[in-house]
């Protein structure tokens, strides 16, 4: 239910996700995507806390059942107490109530992968540190991914890209490759000779299409 695409800056993560997104849209497959620009400023914590609300909004725009379930969840929350901005900014609260509960309410009797809604997310907003970064923010984000894997929603799948992070390394070591399939992109000095040859062949073929007949 979750596929991780790992790679350093400029390794091609977002380009791959955009290709998947456009191909699925062209073939009218159920897909929604949330693309964030890279952010390493002091606004990192607020930026990361926006991820699940943005996913929820994106799903609500394209998935009628999710939108109805989200509205019911929000009504239920409002009847309990007023929803504060602090709650919406809380990663665990927004994941549980704005994403997971509505998805669970959309549960179908069958689990047809061909009709599953694919959510493409080009970042987890993780950071290895910095004086302006709250480490609990990264921990909360990975905790939400753990919750997704432990109790996956029916007919919703997540394709997410991230820079390598020690919390993701721990996550992968705690699960089998079947539970969390992933692909790590190498770039720069991390590329093997085989990688470099593949890149050369790819570029030569693409450049050949531009050459005059």
PDB file of N, CA and C in Angstrom, residues 44-45 127 130-139:
ATOM      1  N   UNK A  44      10.302  25.284   7.875  1.00  0.00           N
ATOM      2  CA  UNK A  44      10.251  23.845   7.650  1.00  0.00           C
ATOM      3  C   UNK A  44       9.136  23.173   8.439  1.00  0.00           C
ATOM      4  N   UNK A  45       9.008  23.482   9.729  1.00  0.00           N
ATOM      5  CA  UNK A  45       8.039  22.788  10.571  1.00  0.00           C
ATOM      6  C   UNK A  45       6.608  23.016  10.091  1.00  0.00           C
ATOM      7  N   UNK A 127      13.830  16.168   7.699  1.00  0.00           N
ATOM      8  CA  UNK A 127      15.107  16.876   7.755  1.00  0.00           C
ATOM      9  C   UNK A 127      15.991  16.202   8.782  1.00  0.00           C
ATOM     10  N   UNK A 130      19.156  20.801  12.104  1.00  0.00           N
ATOM     11  CA  UNK A 130      19.221  22.235  11.924  1.00  0.00           C
ATOM     12  C   UNK A 130      18.622  22.901  13.153  1.00  0.00           C
ATOM     13  N   UNK A 131      19.115  24.036  13.506  1.00  0.00           N
ATOM     14  CA  UNK A 131      18.660  24.694  14.727  1.00  0.00           C
ATOM     15  C   UNK A 131      17.196  25.100  14.659  1.00  0.00           C
ATOM     16  N   UNK A 132      16.662  25.244  13.434  1.00  0.00           N
ATOM     17  CA  UNK A 132      15.283  25.696  13.285  1.00  0.00           C
ATOM     18  C   UNK A 132      14.309  24.537  13.072  1.00  0.00           C
ATOM     19  N   UNK A 133      14.784  23.303  13.159  1.00  0.00           N
ATOM     20  CA  UNK A 133      13.946  22.148  12.856  1.00  0.00           C
ATOM     21  C   UNK A 133      13.629  21.374  14.133  1.00  0.00           C
ATOM     22  N   UNK A 134      12.349  21.123  14.354  1.00  0.00           N
ATOM     23  CA  UNK A 134      11.909  20.328  15.484  1.00  0.00           C
ATOM     24  C   UNK A 134      11.992  18.853  15.095  1.00  0.00           C
ATOM     25  N   UNK A 135      12.844  18.061  15.732  1.00  0.00           N
ATOM     26  CA  UNK A 135      12.971  16.645  15.348  1.00  0.00           C
ATOM     27  C   UNK A 135      11.683  15.864  15.521  1.00  0.00           C
ATOM     28  N   UNK A 136      10.798  16.343  16.403  1.00  0.00           N
ATOM     29  CA  UNK A 136       9.528  15.648  16.605  1.00  0.00           C
ATOM     30  C   UNK A 136       8.644  15.725  15.359  1.00  0.00           C
ATOM     31  N   UNK A 137       8.863  16.734  14.528  1.00  0.00           N
ATOM     32  CA  UNK A 137       8.076  16.863  13.296  1.00  0.00           C
ATOM     33  C   UNK A 137       8.377  15.700  12.356  1.00  0.00           C
ATOM     34  N   UNK A 138       9.660  15.409  12.167  1.00  0.00           N
ATOM     35  CA  UNK A 138      10.042  14.282  11.317  1.00  0.00           C
ATOM     36  C   UNK A 138       9.557  12.962  11.909  1.00  0.00           C
ATOM     37  N   UNK A 139       9.669  12.808  13.221  1.00  0.00           N
ATOM     38  CA  UNK A 139       9.212  11.587  13.879  1.00  0.00           C
ATOM     39  C   UNK A 139       7.714  11.385  13.682  1.00  0.00           C
TER      40      UNK A 139
END
